[in-house]
Coordinates of C-alpha atoms in Angstrom, one line a residue:
M1 CA 171.9 -183.8 -153.5
K2 CA 174.4 -181.6 -151.8
F3 CA 177.0 -183.1 -149.4
A4 CA 177.9 -181.7 -145.9
F5 CA 181.4 -182.5 -144.7
P6 CA 181.1 -184.0 -141.1
M7 CA 184.0 -182.3 -139.4
P8 CA 185.7 -184.6 -136.6
H9 CA 186.0 -183.5 -133.0
T10 CA 183.3 -180.8 -133.1
M11 CA 181.6 -183.0 -130.5
R12 CA 182.2 -186.4 -128.8
L13 CA 178.6 -187.8 -129.3
K14 CA 178.6 -191.4 -128.1
A15 CA 176.4 -192.6 -131.0
L16 CA 178.9 -191.5 -133.8
T17 CA 182.2 -190.3 -132.5
Q18 CA 185.4 -192.4 -132.9
P19 CA 188.2 -192.4 -130.2
W20 CA 190.8 -191.1 -132.5
E21 CA 188.8 -187.9 -133.0
Q22 CA 189.8 -186.8 -129.5
A23 CA 193.4 -186.0 -130.9
V24 CA 192.1 -183.9 -133.7
T25 CA 193.3 -180.2 -133.3
G26 CA 192.0 -176.9 -134.5
T27 CA 195.0 -176.9 -136.9
D28 CA 193.9 -180.2 -138.1
Q29 CA 190.3 -179.0 -138.6
A30 CA 191.6 -175.9 -140.7
E31 CA 193.4 -178.3 -143.0
M32 CA 190.5 -180.7 -143.2
A33 CA 188.2 -177.8 -144.1
R34 CA 190.4 -176.8 -146.9
C35 CA 190.4 -180.5 -148.0
A36 CA 186.6 -180.5 -147.9
E37 CA 186.4 -177.4 -150.0
T38 CA 188.9 -178.8 -152.6
L39 CA 187.1 -182.1 -152.8
G40 CA 183.9 -180.4 -153.6
Y41 CA 181.8 -180.6 -150.4
D42 CA 179.0 -178.1 -150.2
M43 CA 178.9 -177.1 -146.6
I44 CA 180.5 -177.5 -143.1
A45 CA 178.3 -177.2 -140.0
V46 CA 179.3 -176.8 -136.4
P47 CA 177.4 -178.0 -133.4
E48 CA 177.0 -175.9 -130.3
H49 CA 176.7 -176.2 -126.5
F50 CA 177.8 -173.9 -123.8
A51 CA 177.8 -176.2 -120.8
V52 CA 177.1 -180.0 -120.7
P53 CA 175.6 -181.2 -117.3
D54 CA 177.3 -184.1 -115.8
T55 CA 174.1 -186.0 -116.1
H56 CA 174.5 -185.9 -120.0
V57 CA 178.2 -186.2 -120.5
E58 CA 178.1 -190.0 -121.2
L59 CA 175.9 -189.6 -124.3
T60 CA 176.4 -186.0 -125.2
G61 CA 180.2 -185.7 -124.5
P62 CA 181.9 -182.6 -123.0
H63 CA 183.4 -181.1 -126.1
Y64 CA 181.5 -178.4 -128.0
F65 CA 182.3 -175.2 -129.6
H66 CA 180.6 -171.7 -129.6
S67 CA 179.5 -172.3 -133.1
T68 CA 179.8 -168.7 -134.3
V69 CA 183.5 -168.5 -133.2
A70 CA 184.2 -171.9 -134.8
Q71 CA 182.4 -170.8 -138.0
A72 CA 184.6 -167.7 -138.4
F73 CA 187.8 -169.8 -137.8
L74 CA 186.7 -172.3 -140.4
A75 CA 185.7 -169.5 -142.9
G76 CA 189.1 -167.9 -142.4
A77 CA 190.9 -171.1 -143.2
T78 CA 189.0 -171.6 -146.6
R79 CA 187.9 -169.4 -149.5
H80 CA 184.6 -170.7 -151.0
I81 CA 182.8 -173.3 -149.0
P82 CA 179.8 -172.0 -146.9
I83 CA 179.9 -172.6 -143.0
N84 CA 176.7 -173.3 -141.2
S85 CA 175.9 -174.1 -137.6
C86 CA 173.9 -177.1 -136.3
V87 CA 172.6 -175.7 -134.2
T88 CA 173.1 -172.1 -132.8
L89 CA 171.3 -172.1 -129.4
L90 CA 169.3 -169.0 -130.0
P91 CA 167.5 -168.4 -126.6
L92 CA 170.9 -168.6 -124.8
Q93 CA 172.5 -165.5 -126.5
H94 CA 171.6 -161.8 -126.6
P95 CA 170.3 -161.1 -130.1
V96 CA 172.3 -158.0 -130.6
V97 CA 175.6 -159.6 -129.7
L98 CA 174.7 -162.7 -131.7
A99 CA 173.7 -160.7 -134.8
K100 CA 176.9 -158.8 -134.5
A101 CA 179.1 -161.9 -134.2
L102 CA 177.4 -163.6 -137.3
S103 CA 177.4 -160.4 -139.5
T104 CA 181.0 -159.8 -138.5
A105 CA 181.9 -163.4 -139.6
D106 CA 180.0 -163.0 -142.7
W107 CA 181.5 -159.7 -143.8
M108 CA 185.0 -160.9 -143.0
S109 CA 184.5 -164.2 -145.0
G110 CA 183.0 -162.5 -147.9
G111 CA 179.5 -163.9 -147.4
R112 CA 179.8 -167.5 -146.4
I113 CA 178.2 -167.7 -142.9
M114 CA 174.8 -169.4 -142.5
A115 CA 173.1 -170.0 -139.2
T116 CA 170.8 -172.8 -138.2
F117 CA 168.9 -171.7 -135.1
G118 CA 167.3 -174.1 -132.5
V119 CA 165.7 -173.5 -129.1
G120 CA 167.7 -176.2 -127.2
W121 CA 166.5 -179.3 -125.3
D122 CA 168.6 -179.4 -122.0
A123 CA 166.9 -177.6 -119.3
E124 CA 170.0 -177.9 -117.1
E125 CA 172.1 -176.0 -119.6
F126 CA 169.5 -173.2 -119.6
E127 CA 169.7 -173.2 -115.7
V128 CA 173.4 -172.7 -115.8
L129 CA 172.9 -169.6 -117.9
G130 CA 169.9 -168.2 -116.1
V131 CA 167.5 -168.4 -118.9
P132 CA 164.1 -169.7 -118.3
F133 CA 163.7 -173.0 -120.1
H134 CA 159.8 -172.8 -120.4
K135 CA 160.2 -169.5 -122.3
R136 CA 162.8 -170.5 -124.9
G137 CA 160.2 -170.6 -127.8
R138 CA 158.9 -167.1 -127.1
L139 CA 162.5 -166.0 -126.7
A140 CA 163.7 -167.6 -130.0
D141 CA 160.8 -166.0 -131.9
E142 CA 161.5 -162.6 -130.6
Y143 CA 165.3 -162.8 -130.8
L144 CA 165.0 -164.0 -134.3
A145 CA 163.0 -161.1 -135.3
A146 CA 165.3 -158.7 -133.7
I147 CA 168.4 -160.2 -135.4
V148 CA 166.8 -159.9 -138.9
E149 CA 165.8 -156.3 -138.1
L150 CA 169.5 -155.5 -137.2
W151 CA 170.8 -157.3 -140.3
T152 CA 168.3 -155.6 -142.9
S153 CA 167.4 -152.2 -141.5
E154 CA 169.5 -149.0 -142.0
H155 CA 167.8 -147.6 -138.8
P156 CA 167.0 -150.7 -136.7
R157 CA 164.2 -150.5 -134.2
F158 CA 162.6 -153.0 -132.1
D159 CA 160.2 -153.1 -129.1
G160 CA 159.6 -156.5 -127.7
E161 CA 159.0 -158.5 -124.5
F162 CA 162.6 -159.4 -124.0
V163 CA 164.7 -156.9 -126.2
T164 CA 164.2 -153.3 -127.1
F165 CA 166.4 -151.1 -129.2
A166 CA 166.1 -147.8 -131.1
N167 CA 168.3 -144.9 -132.4
I168 CA 171.3 -147.1 -133.0
A169 CA 173.6 -147.9 -135.8
F170 CA 174.5 -151.5 -136.6
E171 CA 177.3 -152.4 -138.9
P172 CA 178.7 -154.4 -140.6
K173 CA 175.7 -155.7 -142.2
P174 CA 176.0 -159.2 -143.7
V175 CA 177.5 -159.4 -147.2
Q176 CA 174.6 -161.7 -148.2
K177 CA 171.3 -160.1 -149.1
P178 CA 168.8 -159.8 -147.7
C179 CA 170.6 -161.2 -144.8
I180 CA 172.6 -164.3 -143.7
P181 CA 170.8 -167.5 -144.8
I182 CA 168.7 -168.7 -141.8
W183 CA 167.9 -172.5 -141.3
I184 CA 165.9 -173.8 -138.4
G185 CA 166.6 -176.9 -136.5
G186 CA 163.8 -178.9 -134.7
D187 CA 160.9 -181.2 -135.3
A188 CA 157.8 -179.8 -133.6
D189 CA 155.2 -177.5 -135.1
A190 CA 156.6 -174.4 -133.5
P191 CA 160.1 -174.6 -135.1
L192 CA 158.4 -175.5 -138.4
R193 CA 156.3 -172.4 -138.3
R194 CA 159.5 -170.4 -137.5
A195 CA 161.0 -172.0 -140.6
A196 CA 158.1 -171.0 -142.7
R197 CA 158.4 -167.4 -141.6
W198 CA 162.1 -166.9 -141.7
A199 CA 164.2 -169.8 -143.1
T200 CA 165.5 -171.1 -146.3
G201 CA 166.3 -174.5 -144.9
W202 CA 165.3 -177.0 -142.1
I203 CA 167.3 -179.6 -140.2
P204 CA 165.2 -182.2 -138.7
F205 CA 166.7 -184.4 -135.9
L206 CA 163.9 -186.8 -134.5
T207 CA 161.7 -186.7 -137.4
P208 CA 161.7 -190.2 -139.3
P209 CA 162.6 -189.9 -142.8
E210 CA 159.3 -191.2 -144.0
Q211 CA 157.6 -188.3 -142.2
I212 CA 159.8 -185.6 -144.0
P213 CA 157.5 -185.0 -146.9
A214 CA 154.5 -184.3 -144.5
R215 CA 156.6 -181.9 -142.4
I216 CA 157.8 -180.1 -145.6
D217 CA 154.1 -179.8 -146.6
F218 CA 153.3 -178.3 -143.2
I219 CA 156.1 -175.8 -143.6
K220 CA 155.1 -174.6 -147.1
S221 CA 151.3 -174.5 -146.2
Q222 CA 151.8 -171.9 -143.6
P223 CA 150.8 -168.3 -144.5
T224 CA 154.0 -166.9 -143.8
F225 CA 155.8 -169.1 -146.5
D226 CA 156.3 -167.2 -149.6
G227 CA 157.5 -169.9 -152.0
R228 CA 161.2 -169.2 -151.6
P229 CA 163.8 -171.9 -152.4
F230 CA 163.9 -174.3 -149.4
E231 CA 166.6 -176.8 -148.3
V232 CA 166.2 -179.9 -146.1
S233 CA 169.3 -181.4 -144.6
Y234 CA 169.1 -184.9 -143.2
G235 CA 172.4 -186.9 -142.6
L236 CA 172.7 -190.5 -143.3
G237 CA 173.2 -191.6 -139.6
T238 CA 170.9 -189.1 -138.0
S239 CA 168.5 -191.9 -136.9
L240 CA 171.3 -193.4 -134.8
I241 CA 170.8 -190.7 -132.3
G242 CA 167.7 -190.5 -130.3
E243 CA 166.1 -187.9 -128.0
G244 CA 168.7 -186.9 -125.3
H245 CA 171.4 -188.2 -127.6
V246 CA 170.7 -191.8 -126.7
V247 CA 172.3 -194.4 -129.0
V248 CA 169.7 -196.1 -131.4
E249 CA 170.4 -199.2 -133.3
D250 CA 169.2 -198.7 -137.0
P251 CA 170.8 -201.1 -139.5
T252 CA 169.5 -199.0 -142.3
Q253 CA 172.0 -196.1 -141.4
Q254 CA 175.1 -197.7 -140.1
P255 CA 178.4 -196.3 -141.2
G256 CA 180.4 -198.4 -143.5
M257 CA 177.6 -199.5 -145.9
R258 CA 178.6 -200.5 -149.5
A259 CA 178.4 -197.8 -152.2
A260 CA 175.3 -199.2 -153.8
E261 CA 173.5 -199.1 -150.5
I262 CA 174.5 -195.5 -149.7
I263 CA 173.5 -194.3 -153.2
D264 CA 170.1 -196.2 -152.9
K265 CA 169.5 -194.7 -149.4
L266 CA 170.5 -191.1 -150.5
G267 CA 168.4 -191.4 -153.6
H268 CA 165.3 -192.3 -151.4
F269 CA 166.1 -189.3 -149.2
A270 CA 166.1 -187.1 -152.3
E271 CA 162.7 -188.6 -153.3
L272 CA 161.5 -187.6 -149.7
G273 CA 162.5 -183.9 -150.2
V274 CA 166.1 -184.0 -148.7
T275 CA 168.4 -181.6 -150.6
M276 CA 171.6 -182.1 -148.5
S277 CA 173.0 -185.0 -146.6
S278 CA 176.2 -186.4 -145.1
V279 CA 177.8 -189.9 -145.0
P280 CA 179.1 -191.0 -141.6
I281 CA 182.6 -192.3 -141.7
P282 CA 183.1 -196.0 -140.8
P283 CA 185.7 -196.8 -138.2
V284 CA 189.2 -195.5 -139.5
S285 CA 192.5 -194.9 -137.9
G286 CA 193.0 -191.2 -138.1
V287 CA 192.8 -188.0 -140.2
D288 CA 194.5 -189.3 -143.4
A289 CA 192.0 -192.3 -143.6
Y290 CA 189.2 -190.1 -142.7
L291 CA 189.9 -187.8 -145.7
D292 CA 190.5 -190.8 -148.0
Y293 CA 186.9 -191.8 -147.2
A294 CA 185.7 -188.3 -147.6
Q295 CA 187.1 -188.3 -151.1
W296 CA 185.6 -191.8 -151.8
V297 CA 182.2 -190.3 -150.9
I298 CA 182.7 -187.5 -153.5
D299 CA 184.2 -189.8 -156.2
E300 CA 181.9 -192.8 -155.9
I301 CA 178.7 -191.6 -154.2
K302 CA 178.0 -188.0 -155.2
P303 CA 177.9 -188.4 -158.8
H304 CA 175.3 -191.0 -158.7
V305 CA 172.8 -189.2 -156.3
P306 CA 170.2 -187.0 -157.9

């Protein structure tokens, strides 16, 4: 099992965020990223929203980054750890600009950028940005194909419904070959088919843990899946967040469980096909205590999880 480091103050989600996190600065996050790398965490992932409507602030919170900008910052603060997004809202960004941003960050970091693409769920956010919410799946499919074309072709060409380009140069290409690792976030059949075609990883959100094996089978049964190595990331605590970010009471995933309980739960996740997880931090007083717990996870939990 690989372990993702849950970076404080990348969002203020009511279900998980602690009050002290609001005082965490970007400088603090850079230092915490270096600590996560030193401790041996396998990944940091950055959420994204561009505008949170007032109707959703109570549950979702107002504080989110542009994930690619934050990824580049955290990559610049570290030397080895991969930096992912969770998730990049693909239909809300022009694919040429997004492809350039991600490939720039990958090139400058020596090949440590990943991207988890999602289609978004907040219709009001789409309205703010003037993007048709009902077309977000079609936009995502086409944008993703265009991005891969830009990353992998020496003479990129694309002729689609929403984006067209030809006779252009596009550099820097990503350092990672054939391209930046693509993961997909989401639970419905459409994102899973997207994962089968393009991705090396999947992040479920509303899929119950016991249904993960069947959904993995669905991905791998698609004709576009070629048998490539495939990661599944499901955090311990994901079930505490429901659709629309409502708070869900789930005693089986509460922060602060004993080591034996956490090891047992993560071992069960591994049996279900999960390859990467994270452990939510119980109530603490600040950054130092948070990092102490993060070290405890690496020392006392990680060695005992297959």
